[in-house]
Short mmCIF file of C-alpha atoms in Angstrom, two decimals:
data_model
loop_
_atom_site.label_atom_id
_atom_site.label_comp_id
_atom_site.label_asym_id
_atom_site.label_seq_id
_atom_site.Cartn_x
_atom_site.Cartn_y
_atom_site.Cartn_z
CA MET A 95 0.02 -0.05 -0.04
CA ALA A 96 2.79 2.39 0.85
CA GLN A 97 4.38 1.80 -2.55
CA ALA A 98 1.07 2.55 -4.34
CA ASP A 99 0.62 5.73 -2.39
CA ALA A 100 4.00 6.92 -3.44
CA CYS A 101 3.03 6.77 -7.12
CA CYS A 102 -0.55 8.13 -6.95
CA HIS A 103 -1.12 11.67 -5.73
CA THR A 104 -4.49 13.39 -5.04
CA LEU A 105 -4.75 17.14 -5.40
CA ARG A 106 -7.88 19.06 -4.41
CA ARG A 107 -8.77 22.33 -6.01
CA GLY A 108 -7.14 25.23 -4.16
CA SER A 109 -4.35 23.21 -2.59
CA SER A 110 -0.69 23.65 -3.43
CA LEU A 111 1.05 21.33 -5.71
CA SER A 112 4.13 19.36 -4.75
CA LEU A 113 5.34 16.93 -7.30
CA ASP A 114 7.09 13.77 -6.39
CA LEU A 115 7.62 12.10 -9.71
CA THR A 116 8.29 8.44 -9.83
CA VAL A 117 9.32 7.31 -13.32
CA GLU A 118 10.00 3.66 -13.73
CA LYS A 119 13.47 3.01 -15.06
CA GLY A 120 13.49 2.09 -18.72
CA LEU A 121 9.75 2.79 -19.20
CA SER A 122 10.28 4.87 -22.29
CA GLU A 123 12.40 2.10 -23.88
CA ARG A 124 9.65 -0.54 -23.82
CA PRO A 125 8.26 -1.66 -27.16
CA TRP A 126 4.47 -0.74 -27.01
CA LEU A 127 3.75 -2.08 -30.48
CA SER A 128 2.15 -5.39 -29.64
CA HIS A 129 -1.25 -3.85 -29.26
CA HIS A 130 -1.63 -3.82 -33.01
CA TYR A 131 -2.18 -7.60 -33.05
CA MET A 132 -5.51 -9.09 -31.91
CA ARG A 133 -5.00 -12.50 -30.28
CA SER A 134 -6.99 -15.30 -31.77
CA SER A 135 -10.27 -15.84 -29.84
CA GLY A 136 -13.63 -17.35 -30.04
CA ILE A 137 -15.23 -13.89 -30.33
CA GLU A 138 -14.34 -13.24 -33.96
CA THR A 139 -11.90 -14.61 -36.52
CA PRO A 140 -8.82 -12.37 -36.62
CA PRO A 141 -7.38 -11.28 -40.01
CA SER A 142 -5.49 -14.04 -41.77
CA ASP A 143 -2.33 -11.87 -42.16
CA THR A 144 -1.14 -10.30 -38.96
CA SER A 145 2.50 -10.18 -40.04
CA THR A 146 2.28 -6.41 -40.43
CA PRO A 147 0.94 -4.19 -37.60
CA LEU A 148 -2.49 -2.93 -38.59
CA LEU A 149 -1.63 0.57 -37.29
CA ASP A 150 1.68 0.88 -39.21
CA LYS A 151 0.18 3.16 -41.83
CA ASN A 152 -1.29 5.64 -39.38
CA LEU A 153 1.73 5.47 -37.02
CA ASN A 154 4.35 5.91 -39.89
CA GLY A 155 2.39 8.97 -41.11
CA LEU A 156 2.49 10.42 -37.63
CA LEU A 157 6.15 9.65 -37.13
CA GLU A 158 6.89 11.26 -40.58
CA SER A 159 4.83 14.29 -39.55
CA ALA A 160 6.82 14.72 -36.28
CA THR A 161 10.15 14.82 -38.12
CA THR A 162 9.06 17.64 -40.39
CA SER A 163 9.56 21.24 -39.38
CA THR A 164 6.76 23.14 -37.70
CA ASP A 165 5.57 26.45 -39.22
CA ASP A 166 8.27 28.95 -38.22
CA SER A 167 5.61 31.68 -38.05
CA LEU A 168 4.03 30.04 -34.96
CA GLN A 169 4.92 32.09 -31.89
CA ALA A 170 6.05 30.08 -28.83
CA ILE A 171 3.77 29.89 -25.85
CA SER A 172 5.07 31.79 -22.84
CA PRO A 173 4.34 30.47 -19.28
CA SER A 174 2.57 33.75 -18.66
CA ASP A 175 0.14 33.32 -21.50
CA ALA A 176 -3.42 32.87 -20.55
CA PRO A 177 -4.71 29.40 -21.50
CA THR A 178 -6.96 28.80 -24.50
CA VAL A 179 -8.18 25.23 -24.54
CA ALA A 180 -8.79 23.40 -27.83
CA VAL A 181 -10.98 20.27 -27.70
CA LEU A 182 -10.52 18.11 -30.81
CA GLY A 183 -13.67 15.94 -31.26
CA VAL A 184 -16.80 17.43 -29.91
CA GLY A 185 -19.06 14.41 -29.67
CA TYR A 186 -20.57 13.38 -26.37
CA VAL A 187 -17.29 13.40 -24.43
CA GLY A 188 -15.85 16.40 -26.18
CA SER A 189 -18.98 18.53 -25.56
CA HIS A 190 -18.69 17.79 -21.82
CA LEU A 191 -15.02 18.90 -21.93
CA VAL A 192 -15.99 22.14 -23.76
CA SER A 193 -18.68 23.02 -21.30
CA THR A 194 -16.48 22.17 -18.29
CA PHE A 195 -13.29 24.06 -19.28
CA SER A 196 -15.38 27.04 -20.73
CA SER A 197 -16.37 27.87 -17.14
CA THR A 198 -12.82 29.11 -16.67
CA TYR A 199 -11.08 29.48 -20.06
CA PRO A 200 -11.78 30.38 -23.66
CA VAL A 201 -12.46 27.10 -25.47
CA ILE A 202 -12.21 26.19 -29.23
CA GLY A 203 -14.35 23.19 -30.00
CA PHE A 204 -12.93 21.64 -33.24
CA ASP A 205 -14.45 18.80 -35.31
CA VAL A 206 -14.06 17.61 -38.92
CA SER A 207 -17.85 17.12 -39.10
CA ARG A 208 -19.43 20.32 -40.44
CA THR A 209 -22.90 18.94 -39.53
CA ARG A 210 -21.82 18.48 -35.94
CA ILE A 211 -20.38 21.88 -35.69
CA ASN A 212 -23.46 23.52 -37.23
CA ASP A 213 -25.65 21.68 -34.74
CA LEU A 214 -23.54 22.88 -31.83
CA ARG A 215 -23.68 26.39 -33.12
CA THR A 216 -27.43 26.27 -33.41
CA ALA A 217 -27.77 25.04 -29.95
CA GLN A 218 -25.37 27.68 -28.79
CA THR A 219 -27.55 30.48 -30.21
CA GLN A 220 -30.64 29.08 -28.58
CA GLU A 221 -29.09 29.13 -25.08
CA VAL A 222 -28.52 32.21 -23.00
CA VAL A 223 -25.63 31.03 -20.73
CA GLU A 224 -22.69 33.25 -19.77
CA ASP A 225 -20.15 30.46 -20.22
CA LEU A 226 -21.16 30.05 -23.85
CA LYS A 227 -19.47 33.34 -24.72
CA ASN A 228 -16.13 31.56 -24.09
CA ILE A 229 -16.84 28.87 -26.66
CA GLU A 230 -16.03 28.89 -30.36
CA TYR A 231 -17.04 25.92 -32.53
CA THR A 232 -15.10 25.49 -35.81
CA CYS A 233 -14.12 23.12 -38.58
CA ASP A 234 -11.16 25.35 -39.50
CA ALA A 235 -7.95 23.89 -38.19
CA ALA A 236 -6.21 27.17 -38.53
CA ALA A 237 -8.14 28.40 -35.54
CA LEU A 238 -6.16 25.94 -33.39
CA ARG A 239 -3.12 28.16 -33.64
CA ARG A 240 -4.58 30.33 -30.87
CA ALA A 241 -4.77 27.40 -28.47
CA THR A 242 -2.21 26.76 -25.68
CA HIS A 243 -3.67 23.42 -24.56
CA PHE A 244 -5.12 20.57 -26.82
CA LEU A 245 -7.45 17.90 -25.38
CA ILE A 246 -8.00 14.93 -27.77
CA SER A 247 -11.43 13.31 -27.45
CA VAL A 248 -11.93 11.68 -30.78
CA PRO A 249 -13.50 8.18 -31.16
CA THR A 250 -11.22 5.12 -30.88
CA LEU A 251 -13.36 2.53 -32.45
CA LEU A 252 -13.03 -1.17 -33.32
CA ARG A 253 -12.50 -2.61 -36.77
CA GLN A 254 -14.62 -5.58 -37.99
CA ASP A 255 -11.95 -7.87 -36.62
CA HIS A 256 -12.05 -6.13 -33.22
CA THR A 257 -8.59 -4.57 -33.54
CA VAL A 258 -8.34 -0.92 -32.35
CA ASP A 259 -8.80 1.75 -35.08
CA THR A 260 -6.66 4.70 -34.17
CA SER A 261 -7.08 6.54 -37.47
CA PHE A 262 -9.13 9.43 -35.90
CA LEU A 263 -6.52 9.72 -33.09
CA CYS A 264 -3.59 9.77 -35.43
CA LYS A 265 -5.19 12.31 -37.73
CA SER A 266 -5.98 14.50 -34.71
CA LEU A 267 -2.35 14.41 -33.57
CA GLN A 268 -1.23 15.31 -37.02
CA THR A 269 -3.54 18.28 -36.95
CA VAL A 270 -2.11 19.32 -33.62
CA GLU A 271 1.47 18.83 -34.78
CA LYS A 272 0.75 21.16 -37.75
CA HIS A 273 -0.99 23.94 -35.85
CA ALA A 274 0.19 23.79 -32.22
CA ARG A 275 2.73 26.40 -31.15
CA PRO A 276 5.97 25.45 -29.35
CA GLY A 277 5.34 24.94 -25.64
CA ALA A 278 1.81 23.67 -26.24
CA THR A 279 0.33 20.97 -23.92
CA ILE A 280 -1.41 17.96 -25.41
CA VAL A 281 -3.54 15.52 -23.51
CA ILE A 282 -5.30 12.44 -24.82
CA GLU A 283 -8.80 11.95 -23.20
CA SER A 284 -9.91 9.15 -25.56
CA SER A 285 -9.99 5.53 -24.31
CA ILE A 286 -7.01 3.68 -25.73
CA ALA A 287 -5.04 0.46 -25.24
CA VAL A 288 -2.20 0.44 -22.70
CA GLY A 289 0.93 1.97 -24.19
CA MET A 290 -0.78 3.99 -26.96
CA THR A 291 -0.12 7.45 -25.43
CA ARG A 292 3.63 6.73 -25.30
CA GLU A 293 3.66 5.28 -28.77
CA LEU A 294 1.57 7.94 -30.55
CA LEU A 295 2.20 11.03 -28.54
CA GLY A 296 5.72 10.27 -27.48
CA PRO A 297 7.35 11.19 -30.73
CA LEU A 298 5.67 14.60 -30.70
CA ALA A 299 6.70 15.22 -27.13
CA MET A 300 10.35 14.40 -27.84
CA GLN A 301 10.78 15.97 -31.27
CA LYS A 302 8.45 18.96 -31.00
CA GLY A 303 8.89 19.72 -27.28
CA PHE A 304 5.24 19.61 -26.52
CA PHE A 305 4.12 18.89 -22.96
CA ALA A 306 2.19 15.57 -23.19
CA GLY A 307 0.10 13.23 -21.27
CA MET A 308 -3.09 11.24 -20.79
CA SER A 309 -6.29 11.87 -18.73
CA PRO A 310 -8.99 9.26 -19.32
CA GLU A 311 -12.47 10.64 -19.59
CA ARG A 312 -15.07 9.55 -16.97
CA VAL A 313 -18.32 10.78 -18.54
CA ASP A 314 -21.39 8.61 -18.21
CA PRO A 315 -24.11 9.27 -20.94
CA GLY A 316 -27.34 10.41 -19.32
CA ARG A 317 -25.83 11.03 -15.86
CA THR A 318 -26.07 14.53 -14.48
CA ASP A 319 -25.19 13.79 -10.87
CA PRO A 320 -22.39 14.15 -9.94
CA PRO A 321 -21.40 17.09 -12.10
CA VAL A 322 -18.48 16.42 -14.38
CA SER A 323 -16.21 18.88 -12.50
CA SER A 324 -16.75 16.95 -9.13
CA ILE A 325 -15.68 13.57 -10.58
CA PRO A 326 -12.04 12.93 -9.50
CA LYS A 327 -9.90 13.39 -12.57
CA ILE A 328 -7.00 11.00 -13.30
CA VAL A 329 -4.09 12.75 -14.98
CA SER A 330 -0.71 11.55 -16.08
CA ALA A 331 2.30 12.80 -18.20
CA LEU A 332 5.16 11.65 -20.36
CA GLU A 333 7.44 13.33 -17.78
CA ASP A 334 10.45 11.10 -18.70
CA LEU A 335 10.26 12.24 -22.33
CA ARG A 336 9.26 15.84 -21.68
CA PRO A 337 9.97 17.16 -18.25
CA GLY A 338 7.47 19.70 -17.04
CA SER A 339 4.54 17.90 -18.66
CA LEU A 340 2.81 16.86 -15.46
CA ASP A 341 3.10 20.33 -13.91
CA ALA A 342 1.59 21.85 -17.06
CA ILE A 343 -1.31 19.34 -17.18
CA VAL A 344 -2.04 19.49 -13.38
CA ARG A 345 -2.12 23.30 -13.47
CA LEU A 346 -4.72 23.27 -16.18
CA TYR A 347 -6.96 20.52 -14.81
CA SER A 348 -6.83 21.57 -11.10
CA SER A 349 -8.34 24.87 -11.97
CA VAL A 350 -11.41 23.17 -13.39
CA PHE A 351 -11.85 19.84 -11.55
CA ASP A 352 -12.42 19.68 -7.80
CA THR A 353 -10.02 16.67 -7.26
CA ILE A 354 -7.03 15.74 -9.33
CA VAL A 355 -5.43 12.24 -9.00
CA HIS A 356 -2.05 12.19 -10.78
CA VAL A 357 -0.56 8.80 -11.46
CA SER A 358 3.01 7.88 -12.29
CA SER A 359 2.67 7.22 -15.97
CA PRO A 360 0.16 7.22 -18.93
CA GLU A 361 0.25 3.45 -18.84
CA VAL A 362 -1.26 3.60 -15.31
CA ALA A 363 -3.91 6.04 -16.49
CA GLU A 364 -4.78 3.97 -19.49
CA MET A 365 -5.08 0.75 -17.48
CA THR A 366 -7.07 2.49 -14.85
CA LYS A 367 -9.76 3.51 -17.31
CA LEU A 368 -9.91 0.07 -18.84
CA TYR A 369 -9.94 -1.68 -15.44
CA GLU A 370 -12.95 0.49 -14.44
CA ASN A 371 -15.04 -0.36 -17.44
CA CYS A 372 -13.98 -3.98 -17.88
CA GLN A 373 -14.90 -4.66 -14.26
CA ARG A 374 -18.46 -3.85 -15.14
CA MET A 375 -18.34 -6.24 -18.11
CA ILE A 376 -17.35 -9.14 -15.88
CA CYS A 377 -19.75 -8.24 -13.11
CA ILE A 378 -22.73 -7.95 -15.46
CA ALA A 379 -21.86 -11.17 -17.26
CA TYR A 380 -21.82 -12.93 -13.85
CA ALA A 381 -25.17 -11.46 -13.05
CA ASN A 382 -26.49 -12.73 -16.34
CA GLU A 383 -25.20 -16.22 -15.48
CA MET A 384 -27.01 -16.00 -12.17
CA ALA A 385 -30.20 -15.07 -13.96
CA ASP A 386 -29.91 -18.00 -16.32
CA ALA A 387 -29.44 -20.34 -13.36
CA CYS A 388 -32.43 -18.82 -11.62
CA THR A 389 -34.65 -19.45 -14.74
CA ALA A 390 -33.70 -23.19 -14.55
CA HIS A 391 -34.70 -23.18 -10.81
CA ARG A 392 -37.88 -21.19 -11.45
CA ILE A 393 -36.53 -18.37 -9.31
CA ASP A 394 -37.00 -14.61 -9.89
CA PRO A 395 -33.38 -13.37 -10.40
CA TYR A 396 -34.41 -9.77 -9.63
CA GLU A 397 -35.84 -10.82 -6.32
CA VAL A 398 -32.36 -12.36 -5.68
CA CYS A 399 -30.67 -9.09 -6.64
CA ARG A 400 -32.97 -7.06 -4.29
CA ALA A 401 -32.38 -9.41 -1.40
CA ALA A 402 -28.59 -9.50 -1.97
CA ALA A 403 -28.47 -5.70 -2.12
CA THR A 404 -29.59 -5.47 1.51
CA LYS A 405 -26.08 -6.61 2.60
CA PRO A 406 -24.34 -3.38 3.75
CA PHE A 407 -20.85 -4.60 2.84
CA GLY A 408 -18.98 -6.83 0.50
CA TYR A 409 -21.58 -6.78 -2.26
CA MET A 410 -21.82 -4.68 -5.40
CA ASN A 411 -25.32 -4.44 -6.83
CA TYR A 412 -25.19 -5.54 -10.47
CA THR A 413 -28.45 -6.69 -12.06
CA PRO A 414 -28.85 -8.99 -15.06
CA GLY A 415 -30.16 -7.81 -18.39
CA LEU A 416 -30.09 -8.38 -22.10
CA GLY A 417 -26.52 -7.12 -22.52
CA VAL A 418 -24.37 -4.01 -22.53
CA GLY A 419 -24.23 -1.21 -25.10
CA GLY A 420 -22.59 2.04 -25.93
CA HIS A 421 -19.08 3.13 -26.83
CA CYS A 422 -17.30 1.98 -23.70
CA ILE A 423 -18.15 -1.29 -21.90
CA PRO A 424 -18.61 -3.40 -25.10
CA VAL A 425 -15.53 -1.98 -26.66
CA ASN A 426 -12.93 -1.54 -23.91
CA PRO A 427 -12.28 -5.23 -23.36
CA PHE A 428 -10.70 -5.47 -26.79
CA TYR A 429 -8.22 -2.64 -25.84
CA LEU A 430 -7.00 -4.87 -23.00
CA LEU A 431 -7.09 -8.05 -25.00
CA SER A 432 -5.01 -6.48 -27.81
CA ASN A 433 -1.73 -6.75 -25.82
CA SER A 434 -2.53 -8.67 -22.62
CA SER A 435 -3.97 -12.06 -21.59
CA PHE A 436 -7.36 -11.75 -19.79
CA PRO A 437 -9.06 -15.19 -20.20
CA LEU A 438 -11.92 -14.37 -17.76
CA LEU A 439 -12.53 -11.01 -19.48
CA GLU A 440 -12.41 -12.58 -22.86
CA GLU A 441 -15.02 -15.30 -21.95
CA ALA A 442 -17.22 -12.71 -20.31
CA THR A 443 -17.07 -10.46 -23.42
CA ARG A 444 -17.82 -13.31 -25.79
CA ARG A 445 -20.87 -14.37 -23.66
CA MET A 446 -22.06 -10.78 -23.56
CA TYR A 447 -21.85 -10.37 -27.26
CA GLU A 448 -23.73 -13.64 -27.85
CA ARG A 449 -26.49 -13.00 -25.30
CA PRO A 450 -29.06 -11.02 -27.26
CA ARG A 451 -29.08 -13.48 -30.21
CA ARG A 452 -29.10 -16.47 -27.81
CA ILE A 453 -32.16 -15.12 -25.97
CA ALA A 454 -33.85 -14.23 -29.22
CA LEU A 455 -33.42 -17.85 -30.46
CA GLN A 456 -34.77 -19.18 -27.12
CA ILE A 457 -37.82 -17.08 -27.46
CA LEU A 458 -38.46 -18.16 -30.95
CA GLU A 459 -38.18 -21.83 -29.84
CA GLU A 460 -40.75 -21.20 -27.02
CA LEU A 461 -43.12 -19.53 -29.55
CA ARG A 462 -42.77 -22.51 -31.93
CA THR A 463 -43.62 -24.91 -29.21
CA LYS A 464 -46.57 -22.82 -28.03
CA THR A 465 -47.95 -22.46 -31.62
CA SER A 466 -47.56 -26.21 -32.25
CA SER A 467 -49.32 -27.24 -29.05
CA SER A 468 -52.18 -24.73 -29.65
CA GLY A 469 -52.99 -26.15 -33.04
CA LEU A 470 -52.94 -22.68 -34.71
CA GLY A 471 -50.79 -23.98 -37.53
CA GLN A 472 -48.54 -21.38 -39.25
CA LYS A 473 -50.02 -18.31 -37.65
CA LYS A 474 -47.23 -15.91 -36.91
CA SER A 475 -47.00 -14.55 -33.33
CA ARG A 476 -46.99 -10.80 -33.10
CA VAL A 477 -44.02 -9.64 -31.03
CA LEU A 478 -43.11 -6.11 -29.86
CA ALA A 479 -39.54 -5.34 -28.79
CA ALA A 480 -39.27 -2.21 -26.58
CA GLY A 481 -36.00 -0.41 -25.97
CA MET A 482 -33.65 0.09 -28.90
CA GLY A 483 -31.22 2.74 -27.57
CA PHE A 484 -27.98 1.32 -26.03
CA LYS A 485 -29.52 2.19 -22.67
CA LYS A 486 -32.47 3.95 -21.06
CA GLY A 487 -32.50 7.67 -21.86
CA GLN A 488 -30.27 7.29 -24.91
CA SER A 489 -31.10 7.26 -28.66
CA THR A 490 -27.63 6.06 -29.84
CA LEU A 491 -27.67 2.53 -31.21
CA SER A 492 -24.00 1.69 -30.72
CA HIS A 493 -23.72 -2.00 -29.70
CA SER A 494 -27.36 -1.87 -28.58
CA PRO A 495 -28.46 -5.31 -27.18
CA GLY A 496 -32.07 -4.50 -27.91
CA LEU A 497 -31.23 -3.93 -31.57
CA GLU A 498 -29.36 -7.25 -31.77
CA LEU A 499 -32.42 -8.95 -30.30
CA LEU A 500 -34.64 -7.30 -32.84
CA LYS A 501 -32.43 -8.15 -35.72
CA THR A 502 -32.37 -11.84 -34.85
CA LEU A 503 -36.19 -11.99 -34.38
CA HIS A 504 -36.60 -10.32 -37.79
CA SER A 505 -34.01 -12.27 -39.70
CA VAL A 506 -35.43 -15.67 -38.78
CA GLY A 507 -38.77 -14.63 -40.21
CA GLU A 508 -41.04 -16.76 -37.96
CA VAL A 509 -42.76 -13.88 -36.08
CA ASP A 510 -44.34 -10.56 -37.03
CA VAL A 511 -42.09 -8.18 -35.10
CA THR A 512 -42.35 -4.45 -34.37
CA TRP A 513 -40.20 -2.24 -32.19
CA ALA A 514 -40.89 0.66 -29.86
CA ASP A 515 -38.58 3.42 -28.64
CA SER A 516 -39.71 7.03 -28.25
CA LEU A 517 -36.16 8.38 -28.71
CA VAL A 518 -35.23 6.40 -31.86
CA SER A 519 -36.72 7.26 -35.31
CA GLN A 520 -37.80 4.88 -37.95
CA ASP A 521 -34.99 6.12 -40.10
CA ALA A 522 -32.51 4.63 -37.67
CA ILE A 523 -33.97 1.07 -38.10
CA ARG A 524 -35.64 0.99 -41.43
CA SER A 525 -35.92 -2.87 -41.82
CA VAL A 526 -38.44 -3.38 -39.12
CA PRO A 527 -41.64 -1.29 -38.61
CA ARG A 528 -41.71 1.10 -35.61
CA LEU A 529 -44.62 1.48 -33.23
CA HIS A 530 -45.97 5.01 -33.48
CA ASP A 531 -45.68 6.87 -30.22
CA GLY A 532 -49.49 7.40 -30.17
CA GLN A 533 -49.98 3.67 -30.25
CA TRP A 534 -48.39 3.18 -26.79
CA ASN A 535 -51.74 2.44 -25.17
CA SER A 536 -53.48 -0.61 -23.81
CA ASP A 537 -55.86 -0.93 -26.73
CA HIS A 538 -53.11 -1.15 -29.36
CA LEU A 539 -50.63 -3.12 -27.34
CA ALA A 540 -53.30 -5.76 -26.64
CA THR A 541 -53.03 -6.81 -30.35
CA PHE A 542 -49.55 -8.29 -29.62
CA ASP A 543 -48.95 -11.80 -28.30
CA LEU A 544 -45.57 -11.04 -26.66
CA ILE A 545 -43.98 -7.83 -25.60
CA LEU A 546 -40.26 -7.98 -24.81
CA VAL A 547 -38.99 -5.08 -22.67
CA THR A 548 -35.34 -4.33 -22.61
CA PHE A 549 -36.11 -0.98 -21.00
CA LEU A 550 -38.75 1.75 -21.40
CA GLN A 551 -37.77 5.30 -22.28
CA PRO A 552 -38.88 7.89 -19.65
CA ASP A 553 -41.98 8.92 -21.60
CA MET A 554 -43.18 5.36 -22.27
CA ASP A 555 -45.69 4.80 -19.47
CA GLU A 556 -45.05 1.43 -17.71
CA GLU A 557 -48.61 1.44 -16.33
CA VAL A 558 -49.82 0.73 -19.91
CA LEU A 559 -48.17 -2.71 -19.62
CA ARG A 560 -49.76 -3.44 -16.33
CA ALA A 561 -53.27 -2.79 -17.77
CA LEU A 562 -52.93 -5.30 -20.62
CA PRO A 563 -55.22 -8.37 -20.80
CA ALA A 564 -54.01 -11.79 -19.76
CA HIS A 565 -53.47 -13.13 -23.27
CA VAL A 566 -50.59 -10.58 -23.74
CA GLU A 567 -47.34 -11.81 -22.26
CA VAL A 568 -45.08 -9.05 -21.07
CA ARG A 569 -41.51 -10.30 -20.53
CA TRP A 570 -38.96 -8.06 -18.87
CA LEU A 571 -35.37 -8.64 -20.00
CA SER A 572 -34.02 -6.32 -17.37
CA MET A 573 -35.09 -5.45 -13.83
CA ARG A 574 -38.73 -4.25 -13.83
CA PRO A 575 -39.51 -1.04 -11.92
CA GLN A 576 -41.07 -1.77 -8.56
CA VAL A 577 -44.53 -0.45 -7.83
CA ASN A 578 -44.56 2.01 -4.91
#
């Protein structure tokens, strides 16, 4: 414990900073290239030729860029210069960074998507908030020359073979390299594999003299409490490559966030973020296994969860469901698996990816048996699947377990399936008909044989389901809200 405390420092806003930097000997000399290769697993077949790192093209371009001369007209940043923060990538995470830092500094929100920038500008004109005066949204990279600090929050997605796609990150760093002035500070906020900060940002730190580090985002879509600024912020720096980096990063972040936790290296920060999210993957997978066992024993798994949650210690309350969705939990395990062995995590991830389809096939088998025993012949059952966003309160379909369930039900072709989600439009899922919002009533829902509920959006009244006649089966695939 004493050793861990020596490498992890917590700074609260308003306190003085005393840096005790511990840099592991030889850390900068480690080869961090192994994450380009996806180990063979049962989740997906890896590419047949992995003799060449998949990232080489992006990485080589970045390294070549780092060796070219920077525009001599760019004036160096003085320590006395007032910070101007540039956020590259203003999606969900980037937008939170913009709003958080704009409370203290001028902020440039940069994105290559003109549509996204126009949407943000429109929203900006419709709000009367003092902090918005500090924000400039732009697609013009030349505007970045005014910035002193650069926060990278672009997507780090997965390819079809589940290897990490760093193309957005590399392009962003190339943009920064071209437009950042000497003495600039660059921080990666995007979730990445362990070692990527050193590999991708290290050359710029050494050859261009940029202060550099990593601070993993901790934003949860849909959550407003606690406020972003009160969530403890992990920060790290490539201090061994560019001395002064940690001081530059801590000075910026400590003026915005209430609590700063600086760790000894970017590798620690990267692993911290992945450990946080992948813990949820394993715990939810275990809760799902418990639910499957309860079904075999004719036990209500959610009653088990409620009973277990009464223990005041030694228990974390995870409830079973159809699966996990979004840009983090379903994706982050592959960042760890790219250069480390995690057999338990790998199996949990595989099971989680398979779960929506497996449950859909089980439901279809039950309906076949029911139809056969009823003597109704080839009459198709009418099924409604509710909840298409990746989680309640969200319209994004990224890795949505509800969508995977729907696709399986539809593709088999044995049921007449419709879906319902008040936040998701028909254009988002064109292959299957959508229930009109006005049809969310007991009279219309009574025309279905089976209603599968992954979740209900806030404006979809759950009382409607309680009022349905007995011939309509309502099956919750997640914990049903309790009646007060």
